CSV table of C-alpha atoms in Angstrom, one decimal:
chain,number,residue,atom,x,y,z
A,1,UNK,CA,-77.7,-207.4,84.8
A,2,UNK,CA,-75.6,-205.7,87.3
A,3,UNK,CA,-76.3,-203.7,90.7
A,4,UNK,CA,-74.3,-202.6,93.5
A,5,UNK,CA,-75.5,-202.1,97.1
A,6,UNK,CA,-73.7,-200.3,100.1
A,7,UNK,CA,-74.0,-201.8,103.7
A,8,UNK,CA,-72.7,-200.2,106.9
A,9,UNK,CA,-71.7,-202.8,109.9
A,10,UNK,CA,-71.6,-202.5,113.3
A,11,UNK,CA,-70.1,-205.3,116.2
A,12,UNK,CA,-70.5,-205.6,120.1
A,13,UNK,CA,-69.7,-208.6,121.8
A,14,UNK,CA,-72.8,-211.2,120.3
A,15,UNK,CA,-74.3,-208.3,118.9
A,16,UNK,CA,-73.5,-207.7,114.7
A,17,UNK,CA,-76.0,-204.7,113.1
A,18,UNK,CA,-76.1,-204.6,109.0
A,19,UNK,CA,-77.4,-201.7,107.6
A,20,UNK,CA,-78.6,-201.5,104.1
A,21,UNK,CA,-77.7,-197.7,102.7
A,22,UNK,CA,-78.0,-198.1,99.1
A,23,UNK,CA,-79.0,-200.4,96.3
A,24,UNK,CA,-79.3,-199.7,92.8
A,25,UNK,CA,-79.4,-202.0,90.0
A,26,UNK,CA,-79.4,-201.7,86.1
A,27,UNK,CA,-82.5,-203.8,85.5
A,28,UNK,CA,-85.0,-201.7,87.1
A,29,UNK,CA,-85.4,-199.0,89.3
A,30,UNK,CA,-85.6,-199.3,93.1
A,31,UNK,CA,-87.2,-197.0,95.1
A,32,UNK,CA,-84.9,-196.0,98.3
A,33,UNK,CA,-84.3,-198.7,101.1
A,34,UNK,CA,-84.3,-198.2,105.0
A,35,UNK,CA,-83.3,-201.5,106.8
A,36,UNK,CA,-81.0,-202.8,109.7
A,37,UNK,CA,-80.5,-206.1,110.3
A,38,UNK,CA,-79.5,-207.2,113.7
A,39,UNK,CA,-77.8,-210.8,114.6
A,40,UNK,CA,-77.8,-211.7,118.3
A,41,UNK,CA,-75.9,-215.1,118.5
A,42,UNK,CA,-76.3,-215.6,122.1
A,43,UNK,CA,-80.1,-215.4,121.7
A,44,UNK,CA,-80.2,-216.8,118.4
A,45,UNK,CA,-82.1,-214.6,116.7
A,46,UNK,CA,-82.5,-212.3,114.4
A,47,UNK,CA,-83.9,-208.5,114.2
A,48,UNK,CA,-85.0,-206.2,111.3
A,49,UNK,CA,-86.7,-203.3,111.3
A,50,UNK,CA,-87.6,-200.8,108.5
A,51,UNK,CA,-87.0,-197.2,109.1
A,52,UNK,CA,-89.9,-196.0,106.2
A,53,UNK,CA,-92.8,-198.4,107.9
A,54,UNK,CA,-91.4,-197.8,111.3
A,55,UNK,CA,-92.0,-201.7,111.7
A,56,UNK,CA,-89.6,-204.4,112.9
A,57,UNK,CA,-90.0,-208.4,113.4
A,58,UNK,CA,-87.9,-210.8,115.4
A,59,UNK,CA,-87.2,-214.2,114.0
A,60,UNK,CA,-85.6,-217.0,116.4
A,61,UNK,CA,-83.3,-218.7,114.2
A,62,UNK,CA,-82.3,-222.0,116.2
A,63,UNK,CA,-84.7,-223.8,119.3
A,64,UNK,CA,-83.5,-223.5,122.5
A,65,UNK,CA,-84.1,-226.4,124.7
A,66,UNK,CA,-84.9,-225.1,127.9
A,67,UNK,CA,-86.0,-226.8,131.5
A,68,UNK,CA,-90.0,-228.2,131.7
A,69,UNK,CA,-92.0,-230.4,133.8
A,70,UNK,CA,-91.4,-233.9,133.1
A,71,UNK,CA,-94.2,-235.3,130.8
A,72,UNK,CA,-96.8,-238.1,132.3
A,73,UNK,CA,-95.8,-241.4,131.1
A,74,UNK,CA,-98.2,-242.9,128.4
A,75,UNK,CA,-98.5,-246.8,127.5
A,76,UNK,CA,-96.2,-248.1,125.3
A,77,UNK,CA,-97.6,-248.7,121.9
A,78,UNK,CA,-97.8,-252.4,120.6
A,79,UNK,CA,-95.3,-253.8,118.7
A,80,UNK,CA,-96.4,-253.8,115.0
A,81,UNK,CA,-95.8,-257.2,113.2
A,82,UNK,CA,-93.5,-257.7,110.9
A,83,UNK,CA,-89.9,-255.6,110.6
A,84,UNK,CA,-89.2,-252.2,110.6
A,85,UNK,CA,-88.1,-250.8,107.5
A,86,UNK,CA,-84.5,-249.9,107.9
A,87,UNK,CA,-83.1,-246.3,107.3
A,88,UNK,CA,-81.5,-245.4,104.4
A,89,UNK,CA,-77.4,-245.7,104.6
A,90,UNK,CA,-75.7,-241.9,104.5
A,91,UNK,CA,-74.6,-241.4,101.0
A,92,UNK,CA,-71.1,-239.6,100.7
A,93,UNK,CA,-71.4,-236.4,98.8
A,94,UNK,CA,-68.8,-237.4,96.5
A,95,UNK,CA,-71.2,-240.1,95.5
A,96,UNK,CA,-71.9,-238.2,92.5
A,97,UNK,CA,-68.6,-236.3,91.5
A,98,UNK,CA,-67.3,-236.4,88.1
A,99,UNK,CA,-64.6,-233.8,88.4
A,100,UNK,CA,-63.8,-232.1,91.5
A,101,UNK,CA,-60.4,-229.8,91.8
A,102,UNK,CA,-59.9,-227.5,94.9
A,103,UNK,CA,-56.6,-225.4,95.0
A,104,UNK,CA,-56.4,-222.8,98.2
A,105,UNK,CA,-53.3,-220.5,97.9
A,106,UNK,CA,-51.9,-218.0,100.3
A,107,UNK,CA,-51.4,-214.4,98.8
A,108,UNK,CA,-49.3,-212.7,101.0
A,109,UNK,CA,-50.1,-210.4,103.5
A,110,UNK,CA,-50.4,-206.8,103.2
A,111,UNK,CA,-52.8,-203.7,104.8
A,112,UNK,CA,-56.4,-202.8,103.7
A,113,UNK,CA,-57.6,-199.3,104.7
A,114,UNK,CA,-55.3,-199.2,107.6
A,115,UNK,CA,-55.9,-202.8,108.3
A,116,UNK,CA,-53.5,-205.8,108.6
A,117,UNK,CA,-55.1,-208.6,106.5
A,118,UNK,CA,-54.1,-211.4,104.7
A,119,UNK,CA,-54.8,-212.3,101.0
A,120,UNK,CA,-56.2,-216.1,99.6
A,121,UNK,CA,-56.6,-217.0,96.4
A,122,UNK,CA,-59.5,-220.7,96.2
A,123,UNK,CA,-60.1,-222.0,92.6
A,124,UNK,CA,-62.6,-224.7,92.6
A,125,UNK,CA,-63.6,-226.5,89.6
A,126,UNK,CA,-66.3,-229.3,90.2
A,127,UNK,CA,-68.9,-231.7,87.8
A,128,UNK,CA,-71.5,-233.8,88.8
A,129,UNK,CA,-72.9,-236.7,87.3
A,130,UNK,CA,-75.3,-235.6,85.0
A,131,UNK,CA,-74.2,-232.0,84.2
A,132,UNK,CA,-73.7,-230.8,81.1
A,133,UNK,CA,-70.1,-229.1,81.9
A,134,UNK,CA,-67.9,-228.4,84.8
A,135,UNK,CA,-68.7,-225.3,86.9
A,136,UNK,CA,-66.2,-222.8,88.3
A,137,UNK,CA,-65.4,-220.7,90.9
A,138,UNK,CA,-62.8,-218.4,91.6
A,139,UNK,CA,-62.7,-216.2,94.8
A,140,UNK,CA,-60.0,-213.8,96.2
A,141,UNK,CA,-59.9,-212.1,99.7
A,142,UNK,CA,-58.3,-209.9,101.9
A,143,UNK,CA,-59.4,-211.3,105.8
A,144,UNK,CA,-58.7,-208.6,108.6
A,145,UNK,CA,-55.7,-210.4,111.0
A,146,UNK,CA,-56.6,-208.8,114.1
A,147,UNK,CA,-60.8,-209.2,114.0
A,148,UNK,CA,-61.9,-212.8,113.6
A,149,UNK,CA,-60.9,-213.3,109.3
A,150,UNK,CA,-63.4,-210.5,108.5
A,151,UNK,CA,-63.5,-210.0,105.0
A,152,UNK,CA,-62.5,-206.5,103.6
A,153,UNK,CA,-62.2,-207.4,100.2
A,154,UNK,CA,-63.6,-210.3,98.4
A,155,UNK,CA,-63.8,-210.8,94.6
A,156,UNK,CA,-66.0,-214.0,93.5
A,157,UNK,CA,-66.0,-215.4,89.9
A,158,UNK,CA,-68.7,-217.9,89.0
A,159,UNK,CA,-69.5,-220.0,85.6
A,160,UNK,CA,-71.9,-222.2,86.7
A,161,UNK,CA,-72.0,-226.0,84.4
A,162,UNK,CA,-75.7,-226.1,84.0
A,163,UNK,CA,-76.3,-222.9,83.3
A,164,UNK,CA,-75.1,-220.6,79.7
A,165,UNK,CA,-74.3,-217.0,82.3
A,166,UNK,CA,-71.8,-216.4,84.4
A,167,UNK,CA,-71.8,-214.3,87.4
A,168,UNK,CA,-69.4,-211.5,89.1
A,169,UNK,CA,-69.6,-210.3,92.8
A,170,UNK,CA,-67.3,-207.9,94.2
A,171,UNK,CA,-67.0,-206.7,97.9
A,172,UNK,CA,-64.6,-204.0,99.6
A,173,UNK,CA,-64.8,-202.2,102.8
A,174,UNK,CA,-64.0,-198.4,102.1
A,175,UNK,CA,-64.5,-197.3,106.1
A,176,UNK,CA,-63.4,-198.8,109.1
A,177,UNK,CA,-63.2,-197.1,112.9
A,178,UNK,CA,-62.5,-199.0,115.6
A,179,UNK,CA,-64.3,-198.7,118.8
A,180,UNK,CA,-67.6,-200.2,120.9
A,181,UNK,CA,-70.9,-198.9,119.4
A,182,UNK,CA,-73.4,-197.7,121.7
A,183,UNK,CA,-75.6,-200.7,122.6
A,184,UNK,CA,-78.5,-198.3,122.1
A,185,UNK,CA,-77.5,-199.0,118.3
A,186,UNK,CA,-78.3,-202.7,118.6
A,187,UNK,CA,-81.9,-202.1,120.1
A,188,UNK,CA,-85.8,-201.2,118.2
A,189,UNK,CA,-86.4,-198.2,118.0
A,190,UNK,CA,-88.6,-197.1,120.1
A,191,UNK,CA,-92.2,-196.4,118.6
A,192,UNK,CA,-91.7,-199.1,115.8
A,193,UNK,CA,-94.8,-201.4,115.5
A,194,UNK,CA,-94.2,-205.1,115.3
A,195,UNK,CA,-95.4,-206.6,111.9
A,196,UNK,CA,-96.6,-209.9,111.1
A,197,UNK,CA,-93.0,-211.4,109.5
A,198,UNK,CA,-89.8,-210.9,108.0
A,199,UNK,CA,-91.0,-210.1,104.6
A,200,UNK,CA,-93.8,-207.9,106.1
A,201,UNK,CA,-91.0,-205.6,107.0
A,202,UNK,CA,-88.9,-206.2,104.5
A,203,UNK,CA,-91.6,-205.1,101.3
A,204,UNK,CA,-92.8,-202.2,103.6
A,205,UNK,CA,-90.0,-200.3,102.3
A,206,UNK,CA,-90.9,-200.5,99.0
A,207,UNK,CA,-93.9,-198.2,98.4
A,208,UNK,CA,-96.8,-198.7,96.8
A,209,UNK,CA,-97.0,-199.1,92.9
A,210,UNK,CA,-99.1,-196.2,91.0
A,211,UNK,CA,-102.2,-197.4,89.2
């Protein structure tokens, strides 16, 4: 099975806006998709909203600890006899490791699109206990120099160990402009209705099956 999808991406300050423009795949057909995705690190949460359904949801992804009155002191509960069980020690997670061989090479650097990046090159072979054969990953990327390692191209190779497939991803960003998007792109739309969750708005774009 294969697919390929096309994402636009937009960045202001804490703000970071995904758009989903296309998606097609060779297993089945998929109806057209209309969804943004907005990340707001300094609030911690995250945004989607579905241009079809004209619906949107906001999800807090992290608790933020904020100033309350001071709860009223309850009795201390009685000791229990005998000992408390002791926790578990941390395991180290190459407890388990069988084969595990990491090589990280620097490819040069070079310009994508107009943009000073720099190439790597990761190879990771790896074996747990337990499997039946060693996966492996290979990876290479072109990270933008001048815009926090943002990845304009990336190429990822995987043959997973427990598993008789492998898989292929590739990645490339074939538009770039430079610039400070309107904030107005970062906020609902107005007239959007909120829905009940993330997948609410998510499986509104797809319309209904015939009977």
């Amino acid at each position: 099975m294969s697919g390929t999808a096309q994402f636009g991406i937009a960045q202001r300050g804490d703000l970071t806006r995904i758009d989903l423009l296309a998606f097609k795949t060779d297993a089945t057909a998929v109806p057209p998709l209309s969804l943004t995705l907005v990340v707001d690190r300094r609030a911690s949460t995250l945004t989607v909203w579905n241009d079809t359904a004209k619906t949107y949801y906001v999800q807090p992804f992290s608790v933020r600890l904020g100033t309350s009155a001071s709860p009223s002191p309850a009795p201390s509960p009685s000791p229990s006899a005998g000992a408390s069980p002791r926790p578990p020690n941390p395991v180290s997670p190459f407890k388990r490791l069988e084969v595990l061989d990491l090589s990280l090479h620097l490819i040069g650097h070079t310009t994508t699109i107009g943009v000073a990046t720099t190439g790597l090159a990761l190879d990771l072979n790896v074996k747990d206990a337990g499997d039946p054969a060693v996966s492996h990953l290979t990876a290479m990327t072109q990270l933008a120099d001048d815009f926090a390692a943002f990845p304009m191209t990336l190429d990822v190779a995987v043959e997973p160990g427990t598993a008789p497939f492998h898989a292929k991803l590739s990645y490339a960003v074939d538009e770039f402009t430079r610039g400070v998007p309107a904030a107005a792109r970062f906020a609902i739309p107005v007239g959007y209705a909120k829905a009940s969750s993330l997948l609410a708005v998510v499986f509104g774009a797809m319309p209904p099956k015939p009977k």
